CSV table of C-alpha atoms and ligand atoms in Angstrom, one decimal:
chain,number,residue,atom,x,y,z
A,1045,MET,CA,-18.5,7.9,28.1
A,1046,LYS,CA,-16.9,6.1,30.9
A,1047,LEU,CA,-13.8,3.8,30.9
A,1048,PHE,CA,-12.8,2.5,34.3
A,1049,GLY,CA,-15.0,5.2,35.8
A,1050,GLU,CA,-13.3,8.1,33.9
A,1051,SER,CA,-14.9,10.1,31.1
A,1052,VAL,CA,-12.9,9.7,27.9
A,1053,ARG,CA,-13.2,10.2,24.2
A,1054,SER,CA,-12.1,7.5,21.9
A,1055,ILE,CA,-9.7,9.8,20.0
A,1056,GLU,CA,-7.8,12.8,21.3
A,1057,ILE,CA,-5.0,15.0,20.2
A,1058,VAL,CA,-1.6,14.6,22.0
A,1059,SER,CA,0.4,17.8,22.0
A,1060,GLY,CA,4.1,18.1,22.2
A,1061,PRO,CA,6.1,20.3,24.7
A,1062,ASP,CA,5.6,23.3,22.4
A,1063,GLY,CA,1.8,22.8,22.7
A,1064,ARG,CA,1.4,21.8,19.1
A,1065,PRO,CA,-0.4,18.6,18.1
A,1066,GLN,CA,2.0,15.8,17.3
A,1067,ALA,CA,-0.2,12.7,17.4
A,1068,VAL,CA,-3.6,11.3,18.3
A,1069,ARG,CA,-4.3,8.9,21.1
A,1070,VAL,CA,-6.7,6.0,20.5
A,1071,LEU,CA,-7.6,2.7,22.2
A,1072,ASP,CA,-6.2,-0.3,20.4
A,1073,GLN,CA,-9.6,-2.1,19.8
A,1074,THR,CA,-8.0,-5.3,18.6
A,1075,ARG,CA,-7.0,-5.8,22.3
A,1076,LEU,CA,-10.3,-5.0,23.8
A,1077,PRO,CA,-12.0,-6.2,25.9
A,1078,HIS,CA,-9.1,-8.1,27.3
A,1079,GLU,CA,-6.6,-5.2,27.6
A,1080,ALA,CA,-7.3,-1.5,27.4
A,1081,VAL,CA,-4.2,-0.1,25.7
A,1082,TRP,CA,-3.9,3.4,24.4
A,1083,ILE,CA,-1.7,3.9,21.4
A,1084,GLU,CA,-0.4,7.1,19.9
A,1085,LEU,CA,-0.5,7.5,16.1
A,1086,GLY,CA,2.0,10.1,15.0
A,1087,SER,CA,2.2,9.7,11.3
A,1088,PRO,CA,-0.3,9.2,8.4
A,1089,GLU,CA,1.1,5.8,7.8
A,1090,SER,CA,0.3,4.7,11.4
A,1091,VAL,CA,-3.2,6.1,11.0
A,1092,GLU,CA,-3.6,4.2,7.8
A,1093,ARG,CA,-2.4,1.0,9.4
A,1094,ALA,CA,-4.6,1.4,12.5
A,1095,ILE,CA,-7.7,1.8,10.3
A,1096,ALA,CA,-6.8,-1.1,8.0
A,1097,THR,CA,-6.1,-3.5,10.9
A,1098,MET,CA,-9.1,-2.2,12.9
A,1099,GLN,CA,-7.2,-1.0,15.9
A,1100,VAL,CA,-9.4,2.0,15.1
A,1101,ARG,CA,-12.9,1.0,13.8
A,1102,GLY,CA,-16.5,2.1,13.6
A,1103,ALA,CA,-17.7,4.5,10.8
A,1104,PRO,CA,-17.6,7.8,12.7
A,1105,LEU,CA,-14.4,7.0,14.5
A,1106,ILE,CA,-12.5,6.1,11.3
A,1107,GLY,CA,-13.8,9.3,9.8
A,1108,ALA,CA,-12.3,11.3,12.6
A,1109,ALA,CA,-9.1,9.3,12.5
A,1110,GLY,CA,-8.8,9.8,8.7
A,1111,ALA,CA,-9.2,13.5,9.2
A,1112,PHE,CA,-6.4,13.6,11.8
A,1113,GLY,CA,-4.3,11.4,9.6
A,1114,LEU,CA,-4.4,14.0,6.9
A,1115,ALA,CA,-3.4,16.7,9.4
A,1116,LEU,CA,-0.4,14.5,10.4
A,1117,ALA,CA,0.5,14.2,6.7
A,1118,LEU,CA,0.4,17.9,6.2
A,1119,ASP,CA,2.7,18.4,9.2
A,1120,GLY,CA,5.3,16.7,7.0
A,1121,ASP,CA,4.5,18.1,3.6
A,1122,THR,CA,2.0,20.7,2.8
A,1123,SER,CA,2.3,20.6,-1.0
A,1124,ASP,CA,-0.6,20.0,-3.4
A,1125,PRO,CA,0.7,16.6,-4.5
A,1126,ALA,CA,1.1,15.4,-0.8
A,1127,LEU,CA,-2.4,16.6,0.0
A,1128,ALA,CA,-3.9,14.7,-2.9
A,1129,HIS,CA,-1.8,11.7,-2.3
A,1130,TRP,CA,-2.7,11.3,1.4
A,1131,ALA,CA,-6.3,12.3,0.9
A,1132,ALA,CA,-6.7,9.5,-1.6
A,1133,ARG,CA,-4.7,7.0,0.3
A,1134,LEU,CA,-6.5,7.5,3.6
A,1135,ALA,CA,-9.9,7.5,2.1
A,1136,ALA,CA,-9.3,4.2,0.3
A,1137,THR,CA,-8.3,2.4,3.5
A,1138,ARG,CA,-11.8,1.0,4.2
A,1139,PRO,CA,-14.4,1.4,1.4
A,1140,THR,CA,-17.8,0.8,2.9
A,1141,ALA,CA,-18.1,3.4,5.7
A,1142,VAL,CA,-18.6,6.7,3.8
A,1143,ASN,CA,-17.6,8.8,6.9
A,1144,LEU,CA,-13.9,8.2,6.1
A,1145,ARG,CA,-14.1,9.7,2.6
A,1146,TRP,CA,-16.5,12.4,3.9
A,1147,ALA,CA,-14.1,13.5,6.6
A,1148,VAL,CA,-10.9,13.3,4.6
A,1149,GLU,CA,-12.5,15.3,1.7
A,1150,ARG,CA,-13.8,17.9,4.2
A,1151,VAL,CA,-10.3,18.5,5.6
A,1152,GLU,CA,-8.9,18.6,2.0
A,1153,ARG,CA,-11.5,21.2,1.0
A,1154,ALA,CA,-10.8,23.3,4.0
A,1155,VAL,CA,-7.0,23.5,3.4
A,1156,ARG,CA,-6.6,23.4,-0.4
A,1157,PRO,CA,-7.3,27.2,-0.8
A,1158,LEU,CA,-4.7,28.1,1.9
A,1159,SER,CA,-1.1,29.0,1.6
A,1160,ALA,CA,1.4,26.1,2.3
A,1161,ASP,CA,2.3,27.4,5.7
A,1162,ALA,CA,-1.3,27.8,6.9
A,1163,ARG,CA,-2.4,24.3,5.9
A,1164,ALA,CA,-1.2,22.0,8.7
A,1165,ALA,CA,-2.7,24.1,11.5
A,1166,ALA,CA,-6.0,24.5,9.6
A,1167,ALA,CA,-6.1,20.7,9.0
A,1168,TRP,CA,-5.8,20.0,12.8
A,1169,ARG,CA,-8.6,22.5,13.5
A,1170,GLU,CA,-10.9,21.0,10.9
A,1171,ALA,CA,-10.2,17.5,12.1
A,1172,GLN,CA,-10.9,18.5,15.7
A,1173,ALA,CA,-14.1,20.2,14.5
A,1174,ILE,CA,-15.2,16.9,12.9
A,1175,ALA,CA,-14.5,15.1,16.1
A,1176,ASP,CA,-16.4,17.6,18.2
A,1177,GLU,CA,-19.4,17.6,15.8
A,1178,ASP,CA,-19.5,13.8,16.0
A,1179,VAL,CA,-20.1,14.1,19.8
A,1180,ALA,CA,-22.9,16.6,19.3
A,1181,ILE,CA,-24.5,14.6,16.5
A,1182,ASN,CA,-24.5,11.4,18.6
A,1183,ALA,CA,-25.8,13.3,21.7
A,1184,ALA,CA,-28.8,14.5,19.6
A,1185,ILE,CA,-29.4,11.0,18.2
A,1186,GLY,CA,-29.5,9.8,21.8
A,1187,ARG,CA,-32.2,12.4,22.6
A,1188,TYR,CA,-34.4,11.5,19.6
A,1189,GLY,CA,-33.8,7.8,20.1
A,1190,LEU,CA,-34.9,8.2,23.8
A,1191,ASP,CA,-38.2,9.7,22.6
A,1192,LEU,CA,-38.7,6.7,20.3
A,1193,LEU,CA,-38.0,4.3,23.1
A,1194,ARG,CA,-40.6,6.1,25.2
A,1195,ALA,CA,-43.1,5.8,22.4
A,1196,ARG,CA,-42.3,2.1,22.0
A,1197,ALA,CA,-42.8,1.5,25.7
A,1198,ALA,CA,-46.1,3.3,25.6
A,1199,ASP,CA,-47.2,1.1,22.7
A,1200,LEU,CA,-46.3,-2.0,24.6
A,1201,GLY,CA,-48.3,-0.8,27.5
A,1202,ALA,CA,-49.0,-3.6,30.0
A,1203,GLY,CA,-46.7,-5.8,27.9
A,1204,HIS,CA,-43.7,-3.8,29.2
A,1205,ALA,CA,-44.9,-3.2,32.7
A,1206,GLY,CA,-42.6,-4.6,35.4
A,1207,ARG,CA,-39.8,-5.6,33.1
A,1208,PRO,CA,-37.0,-3.8,31.4
A,1209,LEU,CA,-37.3,-2.6,27.8
A,1210,GLN,CA,-35.6,-5.2,25.7
A,1211,ILE,CA,-33.3,-3.8,23.0
A,1212,MET,CA,-31.3,-5.8,20.5
A,1213,THR,CA,-28.3,-4.4,18.8
A,1214,HIS,CA,-25.7,-5.8,16.3
A,1215,CYS,CA,-21.9,-5.1,16.0
A,1216,ASN,CA,-20.6,-2.2,18.0
A,1217,ALA,CA,-22.2,1.2,17.5
A,1218,GLY,CA,-21.4,2.6,20.9
A,1219,TRP,CA,-18.8,5.2,22.0
A,1220,LEU,CA,-16.0,2.9,20.9
A,1221,ALA,CA,-17.1,3.2,17.3
A,1222,THR,CA,-17.5,7.0,17.4
A,1223,VAL,CA,-15.8,9.8,19.2
A,1224,ASP,CA,-18.3,9.7,22.1
A,1225,TRP,CA,-21.8,8.4,23.0
A,1226,GLY,CA,-22.1,6.1,20.0
A,1227,THR,CA,-25.0,6.0,17.5
A,1228,ALA,CA,-27.2,3.0,18.2
A,1229,LEU,CA,-26.2,2.9,21.9
A,1230,ALA,CA,-26.7,6.7,22.5
A,1231,PRO,CA,-30.5,6.2,23.2
A,1232,VAL,CA,-29.7,3.3,25.4
A,1233,TYR,CA,-27.2,5.3,27.5
A,1234,ARG,CA,-29.7,8.2,27.7
A,1235,ALA,CA,-32.5,5.8,28.8
A,1236,HIS,CA,-30.2,4.2,31.4
A,1237,ASP,CA,-29.0,7.6,32.7
A,1238,ALA,CA,-32.6,8.7,33.0
A,1239,GLY,CA,-33.3,5.8,35.4
A,1240,TRP,CA,-35.1,3.5,32.9
A,1241,ALA,CA,-34.8,-0.2,33.2
A,1242,VAL,CA,-33.3,-1.3,29.8
A,1243,HIS,CA,-31.7,-4.6,28.8
A,1244,VAL,CA,-29.6,-5.1,25.7
A,1245,TRP,CA,-29.3,-8.3,23.7
A,1246,VAL,CA,-25.8,-8.1,22.2
A,1247,SER,CA,-25.2,-10.3,19.2
A,1248,GLU,CA,-21.7,-11.7,19.0
A,1249,THR,CA,-21.1,-10.3,15.4
A,1250,ARG,CA,-19.0,-13.0,13.9
A,1251,PRO,CA,-16.4,-13.0,12.4
A,1252,ARG,CA,-14.7,-10.2,14.4
A,1253,ASN,CA,-17.0,-10.4,17.5
A,1254,GLN,CA,-17.6,-6.7,17.8
A,1255,GLY,CA,-20.3,-7.8,20.3
A,1256,ALA,CA,-17.5,-8.2,22.8
A,1257,LEU,CA,-16.8,-4.4,22.4
A,1258,THR,CA,-20.5,-3.6,22.9
A,1259,ALA,CA,-20.8,-5.8,26.0
A,1260,PHE,CA,-17.6,-4.3,27.4
A,1261,GLU,CA,-18.7,-0.7,27.0
A,1262,LEU,CA,-22.3,-1.4,28.2
A,1263,ALA,CA,-20.8,-3.1,31.3
A,1264,GLU,CA,-18.5,-0.1,31.9
A,1265,HIS,CA,-21.5,2.1,32.0
A,1266,GLY,CA,-23.6,-0.2,34.1
A,1267,VAL,CA,-26.2,-1.1,31.5
A,1268,PRO,CA,-27.4,-4.7,31.8
A,1269,CYS,CA,-26.8,-6.8,28.7
A,1270,THR,CA,-26.7,-10.4,27.6
A,1271,VAL,CA,-24.5,-11.7,24.7
A,1272,VAL,CA,-26.2,-14.1,22.3
A,1273,ALA,CA,-25.0,-16.0,19.2
A,1274,ASP,CA,-25.9,-14.2,16.0
A,1275,ASN,CA,-28.1,-17.1,15.1
A,1276,ALA,CA,-30.2,-16.6,18.3
A,1277,ALA,CA,-31.9,-13.4,17.1
A,1278,GLY,CA,-34.8,-15.1,15.4
A,1279,VAL,CA,-35.8,-17.3,18.3
A,1280,LEU,CA,-35.6,-14.4,20.8
A,1281,MET,CA,-37.9,-12.4,18.6
A,1282,ALA,CA,-40.3,-15.4,18.2
A,1283,GLU,CA,-40.4,-15.7,22.0
A,1284,GLY,CA,-41.4,-12.1,22.3
A,1285,ARG,CA,-38.2,-11.2,24.1
A,1286,VAL,CA,-37.1,-8.3,21.8
A,1287,ASP,CA,-39.1,-5.0,22.0
A,1288,THR,CA,-37.0,-3.2,19.3
A,1289,VAL,CA,-33.8,-3.5,17.3
A,1290,ILE,CA,-31.4,-0.5,17.1
A,1291,VAL,CA,-28.3,-0.7,14.8
A,1292,GLY,CA,-25.7,1.7,13.5
A,1293,CYS,CA,-24.7,2.1,9.9
A,1294,ASP,CA,-21.7,2.5,7.7
A,1295,ARG,CA,-23.5,4.1,4.7
A,1296,VAL,CA,-27.1,4.9,3.9
A,1297,ALA,CA,-28.0,5.5,0.2
A,1298,ALA,CA,-30.4,8.2,-1.0
A,1299,ASN,CA,-33.3,5.7,-1.1
A,1300,GLY,CA,-32.7,4.8,2.6
A,1301,ASP,CA,-31.0,1.4,2.0
A,1302,VAL,CA,-28.6,0.7,4.9
A,1303,ALA,CA,-25.1,-0.8,4.7
A,1304,ASN,CA,-24.1,-2.1,8.1
A,1305,LYS,CA,-22.0,-4.9,9.7
A,1306,VAL,CA,-22.8,-8.3,8.1
A,1307,GLY,CA,-25.7,-9.9,9.8
A,1308,THR,CA,-27.7,-6.7,10.1
A,1309,TYR,CA,-29.9,-7.8,7.2
A,1310,LEU,CA,-30.9,-11.1,8.8
A,1311,LYS,CA,-31.9,-9.2,11.9
A,1312,ALA,CA,-34.1,-6.8,9.9
A,1313,LEU,CA,-35.8,-9.8,8.1
A,1314,ALA,CA,-36.5,-11.5,11.5
A,1315,ALA,CA,-37.7,-8.2,13.0
A,1316,ARG,CA,-40.2,-7.7,10.1
A,1317,ALA,CA,-41.4,-11.3,10.4
A,1318,HIS,CA,-42.2,-10.8,14.1
A,1319,GLY,CA,-43.5,-7.2,14.0
A,1320,VAL,CA,-40.5,-5.9,15.9
A,1321,PRO,CA,-39.5,-2.3,15.1
A,1322,PHE,CA,-36.1,-2.0,13.3
A,1323,TRP,CA,-34.4,1.3,13.8
A,1324,VAL,CA,-31.2,2.7,12.3
A,1325,ALA,CA,-29.2,5.3,14.1
A,1326,LEU,CA,-27.8,7.5,11.3
A,1327,PRO,CA,-25.5,10.5,11.7
A,1328,SER,CA,-25.8,12.8,8.7
A,1329,PRO,CA,-22.2,12.2,7.6
A,1330,THR,CA,-23.1,8.5,7.0
A,1331,PHE,CA,-25.8,9.5,4.6
A,1332,ASP,CA,-24.5,9.3,1.0
A,1333,ALA,CA,-27.0,11.2,-1.2
A,1334,ARG,CA,-24.7,10.6,-4.2
A,1335,LEU,CA,-25.7,6.9,-4.3
A,1336,ALA,CA,-29.2,6.2,-5.6
A,1337,SER,CA,-29.6,2.8,-3.8
A,1338,GLY,CA,-27.8,0.3,-1.6
A,1339,ALA,CA,-26.8,-1.7,-4.7
A,1340,ALA,CA,-24.1,0.9,-5.4
A,1341,ILE,CA,-22.5,0.7,-1.9
A,1342,PRO,CA,-19.1,-0.9,-2.1
A,1343,ILE,CA,-19.0,-3.9,0.3
A,1344,GLU,CA,-15.6,-4.5,1.9
A,1345,ARG,CA,-14.4,-8.1,1.6
A,1346,ARG,CA,-11.9,-8.8,4.3
A,1347,SER,CA,-9.4,-11.6,4.7
A,1348,ALA,CA,-10.7,-15.2,5.0
A,1349,THR,CA,-8.5,-15.5,8.0
A,1350,GLU,CA,-11.0,-13.5,10.0
A,1351,VAL,CA,-13.6,-16.2,9.4
A,1352,ILE,CA,-11.4,-19.3,10.0
A,1353,GLU,CA,-9.4,-18.0,13.0
A,1354,VAL,CA,-10.9,-16.7,16.3
A,1355,PRO,CA,-8.8,-14.5,18.6
A,1356,GLY,CA,-9.5,-14.3,22.3
A,1357,ARG,CA,-8.0,-14.8,25.8
A,1358,ALA,CA,-6.5,-18.2,26.4
A,1359,GLU,CA,-7.1,-20.0,29.7
A,1360,THR,CA,-3.4,-19.3,30.5
A,1361,GLY,CA,-4.2,-15.5,30.5
A,1362,GLY,CA,-2.5,-14.2,27.3
A,1363,LEU,CA,-4.2,-13.4,24.0
A,1364,ALA,CA,-4.3,-16.4,21.6
A,1365,VAL,CA,-5.9,-17.5,18.3
A,1366,VAL,CA,-7.8,-20.7,17.8
A,1367,MET,CA,-8.7,-22.3,14.5
A,1368,PRO,CA,-12.1,-24.1,14.6
A,1369,PHE,CA,-11.8,-25.1,10.9
A,1370,SER,CA,-9.4,-27.4,9.1
A,1371,ALA,CA,-6.4,-25.7,7.6
A,1372,GLY,CA,-6.8,-24.6,3.9
A,1373,VAL,CA,-10.7,-24.5,4.0
A,1374,ALA,CA,-12.2,-22.0,1.6
A,1375,ALA,CA,-13.8,-19.0,3.3
A,1376,ASP,CA,-15.5,-15.8,2.1
A,1377,ASN,CA,-15.7,-12.7,4.2
A,1378,PRO,CA,-18.1,-9.9,3.2
A,1379,ALA,CA,-17.8,-7.5,6.1
A,1380,PHE,CA,-21.1,-5.7,5.5
A,1381,ASP,CA,-24.6,-6.3,4.1
A,1382,VAL,CA,-27.3,-4.0,2.8
A,1383,THR,CA,-30.7,-3.9,4.5
A,1384,PRO,CA,-33.4,-2.6,2.1
A,1385,ALA,CA,-35.2,0.6,3.2
A,1386,THR,CA,-38.5,-1.3,3.2
A,1387,LEU,CA,-37.3,-3.2,6.3
A,1388,VAL,CA,-36.4,-0.1,8.2
A,1389,SER,CA,-39.0,1.3,10.6
A,1390,ALA,CA,-37.2,4.5,11.4
A,1391,TRP,CA,-33.9,6.3,10.8
A,1392,ILE,CA,-32.8,8.2,13.9
A,1393,THR,CA,-30.7,11.2,12.9
A,1394,GLU,CA,-29.4,14.3,14.7
A,1395,CYS,CA,-32.1,16.2,12.7
A,1396,GLY,CA,-34.9,14.1,14.0
A,1397,VAL,CA,-36.6,10.7,13.4
A,1398,PHE,CA,-37.7,9.8,9.8
A,1399,THR,CA,-40.0,7.0,8.9
A,1400,THR,CA,-39.9,7.2,5.1
A,1401,PRO,CA,-36.9,7.6,2.7
A,1402,ALA,CA,-38.5,10.7,1.2
A,1403,ALA,CA,-38.7,12.3,4.6
A,1404,LEU,CA,-35.2,11.2,5.4
A,1405,ARG,CA,-33.9,12.9,2.2
A,1406,GLU,CA,-35.8,16.0,2.8
A,1407,GLY,CA,-34.7,16.2,6.5
A,1408,LEU,CA,-31.0,15.6,5.8
A,1409,ILE,CA,-30.4,17.3,2.5
A,1410,ALA,CA,-32.5,20.4,3.4
B,1668,MRU,O1,-16.0,-3.1,10.6
B,1668,MRU,P1,-16.3,-2.2,11.8
B,1668,MRU,O2,-16.1,-2.8,13.1
B,1668,MRU,O3,-15.6,-0.9,11.6
B,1668,MRU,O4,-17.8,-2.0,11.7
B,1668,MRU,C1,-18.4,-0.8,11.6
B,1668,MRU,C2,-19.3,-0.7,12.7
B,1668,MRU,O5,-18.9,-0.5,13.8
B,1668,MRU,C3,-20.7,-1.1,12.6
B,1668,MRU,O6,-21.1,-1.5,11.3
B,1668,MRU,C4,-21.6,-0.1,13.2
B,1668,MRU,O7,-22.8,-0.6,13.3
B,1668,MRU,C5,-21.6,1.3,12.4
B,1668,MRU,S1,-20.5,2.4,13.1
B,1668,MRU,C6,-21.4,3.2,14.4
């Protein structure tokens, strides 16, 4: 997608003078949307830190980053113990998004049978394949999602005539959260690029305000959007100003239950109450067939600081933190919630659109 008018991917290999990979380049997402700063991660420790502190975030992107992190680890030590150590350490960095474990295990599986001197190069190749596949998966989700948007517009008929299609999203499931395209935003970009009038309601997504990332990348691509407080979703739906909700996901269980950024569940409840379709953009690596239901999905609990402190740009220009709450107040910070499959109208995958958990399982496991 476009950043300052140039096509970029959110993670790319940086090669040394000898042409061999020596680091990966990522945008520091803790500084967006105020500053676009590329950072180079040249060690597994730096990848681990970047994922833990959310300089790198979004389920598909942390998967790709974890895979490259393992390649960086093998550049230093290709032994079996080092492989096992770094695979476990990187996979544990953020527990909810299954893409991280999936990608690290995939690289581990690819290199384990190889001789010590073949492992590092093979790990880089596998990690790059994961990144490339993410782009292809999201492009396909965009195509299937565009068909759904067309069908929704046709259902609305005269109700949609003369105004843009109104899409609500939550968190950031755009290209910043993936290698390119995004998941939930891929259909939006496709629709916009096809000349359709679309408008996106972007929820702020407290506590970390990933809505700021969504508004930033939509604006970079020229897609009209409006930021709303998380609490405004219900009233907008009640007023008939939301035609559909599209969200991304961090893990989907075998029964179709969806773990996604905290606040997703409330949107799904409101959507059901108001007859608004609720769609989940789901790349197959985010589907965890090993878990029977969402009850088994580990929910990351992050620092209370994220709830009681709000970072942003100060009037003076620099980045600053404000504290709306009194010091020492108790706070809890579940970073994700689980939306039951019964509230999901459709799962949009690279293999097609599924409207029942049984069809989803058959479509993705087959
Ligand atoms: O905690 P984050 O910012 O890494 O959250 C993950 C997400 O970006 C969202 O939950 C998203 O909807 C799924 S990733 C495309």
